[in-house]
XYZ file of N, CA, C and O in Angstrom:
888
model
N -5.028 16.330 28.840
C -4.355 15.366 27.966
C -4.997 15.419 26.581
O -6.223 15.343 26.458
N -4.195 15.572 25.546
C -4.726 15.656 24.195
C -5.297 14.311 23.754
O -4.781 13.251 24.085
N -6.397 14.366 23.008
C -6.996 13.152 22.459
C -7.100 13.290 20.941
O -6.792 14.331 20.380
N -7.543 12.209 20.286
C -7.631 12.206 18.830
C -8.617 13.264 18.338
O -9.733 13.365 18.841
N -8.209 14.052 17.356
C -9.088 15.038 16.739
C -10.155 14.316 15.929
O -9.866 13.369 15.206
N -11.399 14.764 16.059
C -12.473 14.230 15.227
C -12.353 14.820 13.824
O -12.292 16.039 13.665
N -12.314 13.974 12.823
C -12.072 14.433 11.455
C -13.395 14.688 10.729
O -14.019 13.751 10.218
N -13.809 15.906 10.705
C -15.007 16.285 9.967
C -14.659 16.442 8.490
O -13.488 16.627 8.138
N -15.638 16.385 7.593
C -15.359 16.622 6.171
C -14.680 17.965 5.930
O -13.817 18.087 5.057
N -15.057 18.972 6.720
C -14.467 20.299 6.561
C -12.991 20.296 6.951
O -12.159 20.915 6.285
N -12.664 19.574 8.018
C -11.271 19.512 8.456
C -10.429 18.723 7.458
O -9.294 19.114 7.133
N -10.980 17.624 6.939
C -10.257 16.845 5.940
C -10.041 17.652 4.669
O -8.983 17.558 4.031
N -11.020 18.466 4.311
C -10.873 19.338 3.147
C -9.756 20.347 3.379
O -8.968 20.638 2.474
N -9.673 20.879 4.594
C -8.609 21.824 4.930
C -7.238 21.153 4.837
O -6.289 21.729 4.278
N -7.128 19.952 5.371
C -5.866 19.211 5.306
C -5.431 19.034 3.854
O -4.265 19.244 3.495
N -6.384 18.661 3.001
C -6.066 18.477 1.584
C -5.625 19.800 0.955
O -4.662 19.841 0.193
N -6.313 20.874 1.288
C -5.999 22.183 0.697
C -4.587 22.646 1.045
O -3.913 23.264 0.223
N -4.139 22.353 2.276
C -2.849 22.899 2.704
C -1.689 21.910 2.565
O -0.543 22.288 2.800
N -1.972 20.650 2.159
C -0.861 19.683 2.121
C -0.761 18.853 0.852
O 0.310 18.310 0.553
N -1.857 18.715 0.099
C -1.815 17.841 -1.061
C -1.158 18.532 -2.250
O -1.555 19.630 -2.644
N -0.145 17.885 -2.815
C 0.520 18.375 -4.013
C 0.118 17.458 -5.168
O 0.598 16.339 -5.284
N -0.772 17.960 -5.993
C -1.363 17.167 -7.058
C -0.847 17.633 -8.414
O -0.244 18.702 -8.531
N -1.069 16.844 -9.446
C -0.763 17.291 -10.799
C -1.729 16.632 -11.761
O -2.553 15.790 -11.378
N -1.644 16.984 -13.024
C -2.605 16.537 -14.029
C -2.581 15.023 -14.216
O -3.624 14.386 -14.410
N -1.404 14.419 -14.161
C -1.297 12.974 -14.377
C -1.945 12.212 -13.223
O -2.757 11.300 -13.437
N -1.611 12.567 -11.998
C -2.205 11.905 -10.835
C -3.714 12.104 -10.806
O -4.475 11.159 -10.567
N -4.139 13.332 -11.044
C -5.567 13.636 -11.027
C -6.299 12.845 -12.109
O -7.380 12.288 -11.869
N -5.713 12.764 -13.294
C -6.341 12.036 -14.385
C -6.500 10.558 -14.090
O -7.545 9.960 -14.395
N -5.490 9.946 -13.485
C -5.577 8.526 -13.145
C -6.612 8.286 -12.052
O -7.361 7.298 -12.107
N -6.695 9.168 -11.080
C -7.724 9.035 -10.044
C -9.123 9.158 -10.635
O -10.033 8.420 -10.272
N -9.304 10.118 -11.539
C -10.614 10.317 -12.166
C -11.025 9.076 -12.955
O -12.170 8.624 -12.863
N -10.100 8.530 -13.726
C -10.394 7.335 -14.507
C -10.726 6.160 -13.596
O -11.686 5.414 -13.831
N -9.947 5.984 -12.550
C -10.168 4.875 -11.623
C -11.517 4.993 -10.939
O -12.224 3.999 -10.746
N -11.895 6.208 -10.572
C -13.166 6.431 -9.894
C -14.374 6.074 -10.729
O -15.460 5.826 -10.195
N -14.218 6.027 -12.044
C -15.317 5.688 -12.949
C -15.468 4.184 -13.144
O -16.472 3.726 -13.704
N -14.498 3.405 -12.670
C -14.547 1.950 -12.829
C -15.444 1.322 -11.764
O -15.646 1.904 -10.696
N -15.993 0.126 -12.018
C -16.757 -0.580 -10.987
C -15.907 -0.782 -9.733
O -14.792 -1.284 -9.811
N -16.393 -0.348 -8.597
C -15.681 -0.430 -7.313
C -14.418 0.425 -7.277
O -13.627 0.334 -6.337
N -14.253 1.266 -8.285
C -13.035 2.070 -8.347
C -12.880 3.016 -7.179
O -11.787 3.166 -6.621
N -13.970 3.670 -6.784
C -13.902 4.617 -5.665
C -13.478 3.925 -4.381
O -12.715 4.463 -3.586
N -14.003 2.719 -4.158
C -13.710 1.996 -2.918
C -12.306 1.411 -2.916
O -11.672 1.308 -1.859
N -11.804 1.023 -4.090
C -10.534 0.302 -4.155
C -9.313 1.191 -4.358
O -8.197 0.787 -4.027
N -9.497 2.394 -4.884
C -8.319 3.198 -5.197
C -7.706 3.831 -3.940
O -8.396 4.112 -2.957
N -6.422 4.017 -3.991
C -5.693 4.685 -2.917
C -6.019 6.174 -2.933
O -6.063 6.807 -3.986
N -6.298 6.731 -1.757
C -6.553 8.166 -1.658
C -5.327 8.960 -2.093
O -4.195 8.493 -1.948
N -5.577 10.158 -2.604
C -4.472 11.010 -3.039
C -3.486 11.266 -1.895
O -2.269 11.227 -2.091
N -4.009 11.505 -0.692
C -3.138 11.766 0.451
C -2.290 10.551 0.799
O -1.126 10.690 1.203
N -2.865 9.371 0.645
C -2.107 8.157 0.936
C -1.022 7.938 -0.108
O 0.101 7.536 0.219
N -1.349 8.189 -1.376
C -0.333 8.083 -2.422
C 0.828 9.014 -2.157
O 1.996 8.639 -2.323
N 0.517 10.234 -1.723
C 1.574 11.194 -1.408
C 2.406 10.718 -0.226
O 3.632 10.882 -0.209
N 1.747 10.121 0.769
C 2.471 9.580 1.920
C 3.411 8.451 1.488
O 4.569 8.384 1.932
N 2.938 7.566 0.618
C 3.783 6.462 0.151
C 5.022 6.993 -0.563
O 6.135 6.510 -0.338
N 4.812 7.976 -1.438
C 5.952 8.573 -2.116
C 6.911 9.215 -1.140
O 8.139 9.104 -1.272
N 6.372 9.895 -0.135
C 7.186 10.537 0.892
C 8.036 9.500 1.640
O 9.237 9.706 1.868
N 7.411 8.371 2.000
C 8.129 7.339 2.747
C 9.205 6.667 1.897
O 10.291 6.363 2.396
N 8.903 6.441 0.635
C 9.918 5.858 -0.261
C 11.115 6.795 -0.365
O 12.274 6.377 -0.276
N 10.847 8.090 -0.539
C 11.939 9.053 -0.624
C 12.680 9.189 0.692
O 13.917 9.278 0.716
N 11.944 9.200 1.796
C 12.551 9.353 3.120
C 13.503 8.208 3.438
O 14.582 8.416 4.018
N 13.116 6.992 3.052
C 13.943 5.818 3.349
C 15.040 5.597 2.307
O 15.881 4.706 2.479
N 15.011 6.393 1.227
C 16.005 6.212 0.176
C 15.859 4.886 -0.549
O 16.840 4.333 -1.069
N 14.645 4.378 -0.611
C 14.409 3.046 -1.162
C 14.788 2.970 -2.638
O 14.463 3.857 -3.423
N 15.460 1.891 -3.000
C 15.799 1.609 -4.399
C 15.028 0.398 -4.914
O 14.755 0.305 -6.097
N 14.701 -0.532 -4.028
C 13.949 -1.724 -4.405
C 12.641 -1.758 -3.617
O 12.651 -1.921 -2.395
N 11.537 -1.581 -4.344
C 10.217 -1.499 -3.723
C 9.358 -2.654 -4.221
O 9.341 -2.963 -5.415
N 8.632 -3.267 -3.302
C 7.731 -4.370 -3.603
C 6.299 -3.914 -3.332
O 6.025 -3.335 -2.284
N 5.404 -4.167 -4.286
C 3.999 -3.815 -4.103
C 3.134 -5.036 -4.371
O 3.277 -5.679 -5.407
N 2.233 -5.342 -3.440
C 1.293 -6.435 -3.609
C -0.081 -5.829 -3.809
O -0.678 -5.296 -2.874
N -0.557 -5.853 -5.053
C -1.832 -5.251 -5.413
C -1.628 -3.974 -6.212
O -1.482 -2.894 -5.644
N -1.618 -4.090 -7.526
C -1.350 -2.942 -8.390
C -2.594 -2.112 -8.641
O -2.562 -0.880 -8.584
N -3.704 -2.772 -8.934
C -4.951 -2.169 -9.409
C -4.617 -1.259 -10.592
O -3.950 -1.701 -11.527
N -5.037 0.004 -10.585
C -4.758 0.867 -11.739
C -3.454 1.654 -11.585
O -3.207 2.606 -12.329
N -2.628 1.253 -10.649
C -1.260 1.748 -10.605
C -1.036 3.127 -10.039
O 0.024 3.720 -10.253
N -2.002 3.660 -9.261
C -1.807 4.996 -8.686
C -0.700 4.979 -7.635
O 0.217 5.810 -7.673
N -0.779 4.046 -6.698
C 0.264 3.956 -5.677
C 1.603 3.609 -6.310
O 2.654 4.113 -5.889
N 1.582 2.750 -7.337
C 2.806 2.392 -8.053
C 3.479 3.645 -8.616
O 4.696 3.823 -8.498
N 2.672 4.499 -9.235
C 3.172 5.744 -9.816
C 3.780 6.647 -8.753
O 4.882 7.184 -8.935
N 3.072 6.795 -7.635
C 3.572 7.673 -6.559
C 4.911 7.175 -6.018
O 5.821 7.974 -5.765
N 5.044 5.874 -5.866
C 6.294 5.319 -5.332
C 7.412 5.367 -6.360
O 8.557 5.682 -6.030
N 7.085 5.060 -7.617
C 8.111 5.056 -8.670
C 8.732 6.436 -8.844
O 9.936 6.561 -9.108
N 7.926 7.481 -8.694
C 8.435 8.846 -8.829
C 9.435 9.204 -7.723
O 10.263 10.097 -7.905
N 9.358 8.512 -6.601
C 10.182 8.870 -5.441
C 11.382 7.958 -5.238
O 12.111 8.111 -4.256
N 11.593 7.022 -6.152
C 12.697 6.070 -6.006
C 14.059 6.761 -6.036
O 14.249 7.770 -6.722
N 14.999 6.179 -5.328
C 16.393 6.593 -5.449
C 16.876 6.240 -6.851
O 16.309 5.371 -7.524
N 17.920 6.907 -7.350
C 18.428 6.632 -8.701
C 18.693 5.145 -8.927
O 19.282 4.468 -8.078
N 18.217 4.655 -10.072
C 18.402 3.250 -10.402
C 17.401 2.323 -9.755
O 17.482 1.100 -9.935
N 16.453 2.873 -9.026
C 15.493 2.050 -8.305
C 14.391 1.495 -9.178
O 14.155 1.965 -10.287
N 13.686 0.463 -8.634
C 12.584 -0.162 -9.351
C 11.477 -0.541 -8.379
O 11.737 -0.859 -7.214
N 10.247 -0.516 -8.897
C 9.085 -1.031 -8.172
C 8.679 -2.343 -8.833
O 8.396 -2.368 -10.034
N 8.670 -3.412 -8.069
C 8.138 -4.688 -8.546
C 6.725 -4.798 -7.998
O 6.530 -4.880 -6.784
N 5.730 -4.776 -8.885
C 4.335 -4.747 -8.448
C 3.594 -5.980 -8.932
O 3.766 -6.421 -10.074
N 2.782 -6.550 -8.063
C 2.102 -7.818 -8.328
C 0.593 -7.612 -8.441
O -0.006 -6.924 -7.611
N -0.010 -8.252 -9.439
C -1.468 -8.235 -9.549
C -1.930 -9.561 -10.141
O -1.182 -10.219 -10.869
N -3.173 -9.915 -9.839
C -3.717 -11.186 -10.298
C -4.127 -11.143 -11.763
O -4.245 -12.168 -12.419
N -4.349 -9.918 -12.295
C -4.820 -9.757 -13.670
C -4.025 -8.656 -14.357
O -3.611 -7.687 -13.713
N -3.850 -8.791 -15.671
C -3.159 -7.734 -16.402
C -4.107 -6.621 -16.846
O -3.680 -5.642 -17.467
N -5.403 -6.757 -16.538
C -6.395 -5.766 -16.949
C -6.113 -4.403 -16.347
O -6.073 -3.384 -17.038
N -5.919 -4.355 -15.027
C -5.753 -3.066 -14.346
C -4.389 -2.435 -14.609
O -4.314 -1.244 -14.914
N -3.292 -3.181 -14.509
C -1.998 -2.580 -14.879
C -1.970 -2.086 -16.319
O -1.232 -1.154 -16.647
N -2.793 -2.711 -17.185
C -2.874 -2.244 -18.563
C -3.403 -0.825 -18.646
O -2.961 -0.026 -19.490
N -4.341 -0.490 -17.768
C -4.851 0.880 -17.687
C -3.761 1.817 -17.164
O -3.595 2.937 -17.639
N -3.005 1.339 -16.204
C -1.979 2.153 -15.560
C -0.855 2.549 -16.503
O -0.263 3.631 -16.370
N -0.552 1.689 -17.460
C 0.635 1.869 -18.290
C 0.674 3.234 -18.971
O 1.738 3.872 -19.056
N -0.460 3.708 -19.466
C -0.510 5.009 -20.140
C -0.033 6.130 -19.214
O 0.710 7.022 -19.628
N -0.461 6.065 -17.961
C -0.118 7.122 -17.012
C 1.319 6.985 -16.523
O 1.997 7.989 -16.287
N 1.807 5.759 -16.380
C 3.212 5.570 -16.032
C 4.110 6.137 -17.128
O 5.127 6.759 -16.845
N 3.689 5.927 -18.385
C 4.466 6.438 -19.509
C 4.444 7.963 -19.531
O 5.485 8.609 -19.727
N 3.281 8.551 -19.326
C 3.160 10.010 -19.285
C 4.060 10.603 -18.204
O 4.650 11.673 -18.387
N 4.161 9.906 -17.081
C 4.967 10.398 -15.959
C 6.446 10.090 -16.123
O 7.272 10.535 -15.312
N 6.808 9.323 -17.148
C 8.207 9.007 -17.386
C 8.798 8.002 -16.424
O 10.015 8.003 -16.194
N 7.949 7.116 -15.859
C 8.461 6.148 -14.881
C 8.224 4.701 -15.291
O 8.514 3.781 -14.514
N 7.717 4.457 -16.486
C 7.384 3.084 -16.872
C 8.601 2.162 -16.858
O 8.475 0.958 -16.603
N 9.788 2.718 -17.107
C 10.999 1.897 -17.105
C 11.459 1.547 -15.692
O 12.379 0.738 -15.523
N 10.819 2.118 -14.689
C 11.159 1.810 -13.293
C 10.208 0.793 -12.676
O 10.314 0.490 -11.484
N 9.256 0.293 -13.475
C 8.192 -0.556 -12.939
C 8.224 -1.931 -13.599
O 8.209 -2.050 -14.822
N 8.257 -2.962 -12.754
C 8.267 -4.354 -13.205
C 6.964 -4.998 -12.732
O 6.762 -5.191 -11.526
N 6.049 -5.296 -13.667
C 4.747 -5.867 -13.326
C 4.823 -7.389 -13.382
O 5.262 -7.964 -14.386
N 4.375 -8.040 -12.313
C 4.319 -9.498 -12.267
C 2.850 -9.917 -12.131
O 2.188 -9.551 -11.152
N 2.340 -10.661 -13.105
C 0.951 -11.096 -13.112
C 0.862 -12.538 -12.616
O 1.627 -13.404 -13.040
N -0.100 -12.778 -11.705
C -0.306 -14.120 -11.181
C -0.617 -14.066 -9.694
O -0.807 -12.993 -9.112
N -0.675 -15.217 -9.085
C -0.917 -15.318 -7.649
C 0.237 -14.641 -6.902
O 1.396 -15.037 -7.047
N -0.088 -13.622 -6.112
C 0.965 -12.816 -5.478
C 1.802 -13.633 -4.506
O 3.027 -13.467 -4.441
N 1.166 -14.508 -3.747
C 1.922 -15.314 -2.790
C 2.934 -16.194 -3.511
O 4.067 -16.372 -3.048
N 2.540 -16.732 -4.662
C 3.463 -17.551 -5.450
C 4.590 -16.696 -6.020
O 5.745 -17.136 -6.070
N 4.264 -15.485 -6.440
C 5.306 -14.578 -6.947
C 6.320 -14.268 -5.860
O 7.538 -14.302 -6.090
N 5.828 -13.973 -4.654
C 6.732 -13.646 -3.543
C 7.574 -14.857 -3.145
O 8.775 -14.722 -2.882
N 6.942 -16.008 -3.102
C 7.693 -17.228 -2.785
C 8.761 -17.482 -3.845
O 9.872 -17.922 -3.536
N 8.426 -17.193 -5.101
C 9.405 -17.345 -6.172
C 10.591 -16.422 -5.993
O 11.739 -16.811 -6.251
N 10.337 -15.191 -5.552
C 11.429 -14.252 -5.291
C 12.347 -14.776 -4.188
O 13.572 -14.670 -4.277
N 11.745 -15.358 -3.160
C 12.556 -15.943 -2.093
C 13.385 -17.102 -2.633
O 14.560 -17.260 -2.271
N 12.774 -17.900 -3.522
C 13.497 -19.011 -4.129
C 14.659 -18.561 -4.998
O 15.617 -19.314 -5.205
N 14.570 -17.319 -5.501
C 15.650 -16.754 -6.319
C 16.741 -16.103 -5.464
O 17.676 -15.506 -5.996
N 16.600 -16.201 -4.146
C 17.613 -15.629 -3.258
C 17.421 -14.151 -2.993
O 18.382 -13.450 -2.647
N 16.173 -13.652 -3.115
C 15.899 -12.226 -2.939
C 15.550 -11.844 -1.499
O 15.178 -10.700 -1.242
N 15.668 -12.748 -0.569
C 15.380 -12.420 0.828
C 16.259 -11.268 1.291
O 17.467 -11.237 1.031
N 15.647 -10.306 1.968
C 16.397 -9.186 2.525
C 16.925 -8.201 1.514
O 17.819 -7.409 1.833
N 16.377 -8.204 0.288
C 16.919 -7.319 -0.749
C 16.022 -6.122 -1.059
O 16.434 -5.224 -1.788
N 14.818 -6.112 -0.535
C 13.911 -4.988 -0.771
C 13.981 -3.998 0.388
O 14.163 -4.378 1.550
N 13.842 -2.736 0.058
C 13.889 -1.674 1.071
C 12.518 -1.330 1.619
O 12.396 -0.810 2.739
N 11.484 -1.620 0.832
C 10.144 -1.100 1.132
C 9.121 -2.030 0.491
O 9.337 -2.518 -0.621
N 8.014 -2.293 1.185
C 6.930 -3.091 0.617
C 5.595 -2.449 0.966
O 5.421 -1.924 2.070
N 4.672 -2.490 0.017
C 3.320 -1.963 0.223
C 2.331 -3.070 -0.085
O 2.321 -3.623 -1.184
N 1.490 -3.405 0.903
C 0.523 -4.486 0.775
C -0.875 -3.905 0.682
O -1.356 -3.249 1.613
N -1.540 -4.149 -0.461
C -2.895 -3.638 -0.679
C -3.603 -4.562 -1.657
O -3.903 -4.181 -2.787
N -3.865 -5.795 -1.215
C -4.485 -6.794 -2.079
C -5.620 -7.472 -1.319
O -6.193 -6.878 -0.402
N -5.975 -8.690 -1.689
C -7.085 -9.387 -1.039
C -6.795 -9.572 0.446
O -5.728 -10.031 0.840
N -7.754 -9.188 1.258
C -7.517 -9.075 2.702
C -7.371 -10.428 3.389
O -6.632 -10.552 4.372
N -8.074 -11.453 2.894
C -8.010 -12.763 3.542
C -6.596 -13.328 3.566
O -6.262 -14.139 4.437
N -5.753 -12.893 2.636
C -4.372 -13.400 2.561
C -3.335 -12.417 3.122
O -2.137 -12.613 2.915
N -3.784 -11.396 3.835
C -2.852 -10.382 4.335
C -1.752 -10.968 5.212
O -0.602 -10.554 5.120
N -2.077 -11.894 6.082
C -1.059 -12.461 6.975
C 0.032 -13.144 6.152
O 1.235 -13.001 6.453
N -0.370 -13.862 5.124
C 0.617 -14.542 4.283
C 1.476 -13.528 3.531
O 2.700 -13.663 3.455
N 0.835 -12.501 2.976
C 1.590 -11.460 2.276
C 2.553 -10.758 3.231
O 3.684 -10.420 2.853
N 2.102 -10.534 4.449
C 2.955 -9.867 5.439
C 4.199 -10.695 5.729
O 5.323 -10.170 5.718
N 4.012 -11.981 5.983
C 5.150 -12.836 6.330
C 6.149 -12.924 5.176
O 7.365 -12.843 5.383
N 5.652 -13.073 3.970
C 6.539 -13.152 2.814
C 7.254 -11.825 2.568
O 8.455 -11.796 2.273
N 6.521 -10.717 2.719
C 7.130 -9.395 2.537
C 8.202 -9.146 3.581
O 9.258 -8.576 3.284
N 7.937 -9.582 4.819
C 8.911 -9.371 5.890
C 10.205 -10.118 5.600
O 11.293 -9.626 5.906
N 10.102 -11.286 5.000
C 11.313 -12.025 4.604
C 12.066 -11.312 3.484
O 13.296 -11.306 3.454
N 11.334 -10.705 2.579
C 11.952 -10.075 1.417
C 12.558 -8.711 1.731
O 13.481 -8.262 1.054
N 12.045 -8.036 2.770
C 12.537 -6.705 3.132
C 13.780 -6.838 4.004
O 13.876 -7.713 4.866
N 14.723 -5.951 3.797
C 15.973 -5.960 4.568
C 15.733 -5.520 6.014
O 14.735 -4.839 6.305
N 16.632 -5.866 6.936
C 16.554 -5.310 8.284
C 16.576 -3.781 8.226
O 17.375 -3.191 7.505
N 15.660 -3.151 8.948
C 15.525 -1.700 8.899
C 14.577 -1.228 7.820
O 14.249 -0.041 7.747
N 14.131 -2.151 6.950
C 13.205 -1.804 5.880
C 11.789 -1.648 6.391
O 11.459 -1.991 7.526
N 10.926 -1.141 5.514
C 9.567 -0.774 5.893
C 8.546 -1.578 5.104
O 8.661 -1.726 3.886
N 7.542 -2.100 5.822
C 6.372 -2.717 5.206
C 5.164 -1.862 5.562
O 4.946 -1.562 6.739
N 4.398 -1.460 4.560
C 3.207 -0.640 4.774
C 1.987 -1.464 4.382
O 1.919 -2.000 3.276
N 1.039 -1.578 5.311
C -0.181 -2.360 5.086
C -1.372 -1.422 5.013
O -1.612 -0.641 5.942
N -2.125 -1.518 3.935
C -3.293 -0.651 3.742
C -4.559 -1.324 4.279
O -4.598 -2.540 4.468
N -5.579 -0.506 4.541
C -6.930 -0.980 4.929
C -6.951 -1.714 6.263
O -7.769 -2.614 6.466
N -6.099 -1.334 7.197
C -6.049 -2.059 8.463
C -7.143 -1.629 9.450
O -7.223 -2.189 10.553
N -7.982 -0.676 9.073
C -9.203 -0.388 9.843
C -10.441 -0.872 9.083
O -11.520 -0.944 9.644
N -10.287 -1.192 7.823
C -11.274 -1.872 6.974
C -12.689 -1.315 7.143
O -13.597 -2.000 7.596
N -12.838 -0.063 6.745
C -14.137 0.622 6.772
C -14.747 0.669 8.179
O -15.959 0.795 8.332
N -13.917 0.542 9.199
C -14.409 0.532 10.579
C -14.967 -0.802 11.026
O -15.370 -0.955 12.192
N -14.962 -1.787 10.147
C -15.557 -3.080 10.472
C -14.763 -3.859 11.523
O -15.314 -4.768 12.166
N -13.506 -3.491 11.718
C -12.674 -4.232 12.682
C -13.210 -4.138 14.113
O -12.907 -5.000 14.934
N -13.977 -3.104 14.420
C -14.514 -2.976 15.788
C -15.978 -3.391 15.877
O -16.603 -3.240 16.938
N -16.528 -3.916 14.795
C -17.920 -4.356 14.782
C -17.981 -5.847 15.076
O -17.570 -6.668 14.247
N -18.474 -6.261 16.249
C -18.493 -7.689 16.592
C -19.373 -8.514 15.667
O -19.212 -9.742 15.578
N -20.283 -7.851 14.969
C -21.152 -8.574 14.032
C -20.448 -8.877 12.712
O -20.913 -9.709 11.931
N -19.346 -8.201 12.451
C -18.610 -8.395 11.191
C -17.685 -9.600 11.333
O -16.601 -9.501 11.912
N -18.114 -10.724 10.804
C -17.353 -11.969 10.913
C -17.022 -12.562 9.539
O -16.722 -13.745 9.426
N -17.073 -11.718 8.495
C -16.701 -12.181 7.165
C -15.190 -12.439 7.123
O -14.427 -11.885 7.931
N -14.726 -13.281 6.198
C -13.309 -13.669 6.169
C -12.342 -12.488 6.060
O -11.269 -12.512 6.688
N -12.684 -11.465 5.276
C -11.777 -10.330 5.105
C -11.616 -9.544 6.399
O -10.494 -9.213 6.809
N -12.743 -9.235 7.050
C -12.674 -8.478 8.303
C -11.951 -9.269 9.380
O -11.112 -8.724 10.103
N -12.262 -10.541 9.491
C -11.607 -11.394 10.491
C -10.100 -11.439 10.251
O -9.302 -11.358 11.196
N -9.702 -11.533 8.988
C -8.275 -11.597 8.663
C -7.551 -10.323 9.070
O -6.450 -10.374 9.636
N -8.145 -9.168 8.795
C -7.525 -7.898 9.175
C -7.485 -7.755 10.687
O -6.466 -7.340 11.264
N -8.568 -8.103 11.349
C -8.635 -8.006 12.809
C -7.561 -8.884 13.453
O -6.861 -8.451 14.383
N -7.429 -10.104 12.963
C -6.433 -11.024 13.529
C -5.012 -10.546 13.233
O -4.126 -10.669 14.089
N -4.787 -10.000 12.041
C -3.453 -9.489 11.718
C -3.088 -8.318 12.620
O -1.952 -8.233 13.115
N -4.027 -7.416 12.855
C -3.757 -6.269 13.734
C -3.340 -6.736 15.126
O -2.384 -6.200 15.713
N -4.040 -7.731 15.647
C -3.683 -8.257 16.966
C -2.317 -8.927 16.942
O -1.519 -8.793 17.880
N -2.038 -9.642 15.866
C -0.740 -10.304 15.734
C 0.390 -9.282 15.677
O 1.430 -9.447 16.342
N 0.205 -8.221 14.898
C 1.254 -7.208 14.741
C 1.588 -6.524 16.059
O 2.753 -6.211 16.317
N 0.576 -6.316 16.872
C 0.812 -5.680 18.170
C 1.861 -6.437 18.981
O 2.676 -5.840 19.695
N 1.876 -7.755 18.854
C 2.767 -8.593 19.661
C 3.920 -9.189 18.870
O 4.629 -10.065 19.370
N 4.127 -8.746 17.640
C 5.208 -9.271 16.812
C 6.496 -8.506 17.124
O 6.705 -7.391 16.643
N 7.360 -9.116 17.917
C 8.564 -8.421 18.386
C 9.695 -8.407 17.363
O 10.779 -7.887 17.646
N 9.432 -8.915 16.175
C 10.403 -8.793 15.083
C 10.391 -7.397 14.476
O 11.296 -7.034 13.735
N 9.348 -6.628 14.798
C 9.123 -5.353 14.118
C 8.710 -4.266 15.104
O 8.320 -4.538 16.234
N 8.805 -3.019 14.603
C 8.203 -1.871 15.277
C 6.999 -1.456 14.442
O 7.035 -1.545 13.210
N 5.912 -1.012 15.080
C 4.710 -0.698 14.319
C 4.107 0.643 14.719
O 4.319 1.149 15.829
N 3.337 1.200 13.786
C 2.503 2.367 14.062
C 1.294 2.303 13.138
O 1.449 2.238 11.917
N 0.110 2.268 13.713
C -1.124 2.250 12.925
C -1.637 3.680 12.827
O -1.988 4.296 13.841
N -1.683 4.210 11.613
C -2.131 5.582 11.389
C -3.628 5.591 11.090
O -4.077 4.926 10.153
N -4.420 6.357 11.850
C -5.861 6.423 11.594
C -6.177 7.404 10.472
O -6.897 8.387 10.660
N -5.617 7.156 9.290
C -5.916 7.973 8.124
C -6.342 7.052 6.995
O -6.071 5.851 7.041
N -7.018 7.624 5.988
C -7.574 6.824 4.895
C -8.396 5.691 5.513
O -9.271 5.945 6.340
N -8.103 4.430 5.168
C -8.837 3.293 5.725
C -7.984 2.540 6.738
O -8.195 1.359 6.979
N -7.017 3.272 7.329
C -6.083 2.648 8.267
C -4.825 2.217 7.542
O -4.888 1.437 6.585
N -3.686 2.764 7.950
C -2.391 2.456 7.323
C -1.435 2.045 8.445
O -1.171 2.841 9.352
N -0.940 0.831 8.387
C -0.009 0.355 9.414
C 1.403 0.359 8.845
O 1.672 -0.248 7.797
N 2.307 1.047 9.540
C 3.716 1.084 9.174
C 4.450 0.056 10.027
O 4.327 0.057 11.257
N 5.212 -0.805 9.389
C 5.940 -1.877 10.073
C 7.414 -1.774 9.707
O 7.760 -1.867 8.529
N 8.271 -1.562 10.683
C 9.713 -1.479 10.446
C 10.378 -2.734 10.973
O 10.270 -3.073 12.153
N 11.061 -3.440 10.084
C 11.733 -4.683 10.458
C 12.966 -4.371 11.306
O 13.826 -3.585 10.902
N 13.038 -4.983 12.462
C 14.166 -4.742 13.352
C 15.448 -5.333 12.771
O 15.422 -6.269 11.977
N 16.551 -4.781 13.210
C 17.848 -5.194 12.680
C 18.269 -6.567 13.154
O 19.105 -7.220 12.534
N 17.714 -7.031 14.255
C 18.103 -8.353 14.767
C 16.878 -9.144 15.131
O 15.810 -8.586 15.341
């Protein structure tokens, strides 16, 4: 019976060599982000950005919701893959990081496809629901403060249409989810959300053991 392959640095390097499609704009934004305080830990891996773009294109998404912009790498990857006329609505608590992203979005020719909302993300999402936007998004990506993941998940699930996809980042959280000594609020929140998702019959799920853990959630039609 086949079991999970152990991912050595050499094997991960091979995977990157044979599958990653990079360019100067993406590479430049990653390099800049890596130089920022906590940038290496917070930025989306190149492979994950490529996966997000792949999923947006695969689903034909036109309306994408992102919770947690940071320096806009994932935003850029998704915006490039939108169906014609599509937009990414991305939420961040500060305009500092999206301000860095803007130069690279412009270079890539996708800045007109991106709508940045600054403020408390949960309030932004609740506001969208108040505007009658429930069920109007095709795709959502959650990558913000971990203690509020359950709230972001519930709001995103309301905003995504039946058959739509919600992608949650950091669901293995540096491996801390299996450490019984890790009882900080962020780890506990991710651990509890993972258990909740397993039994949430409103959705279909798949937790991918790549990057820092990526959970794909597909909203059922009924």
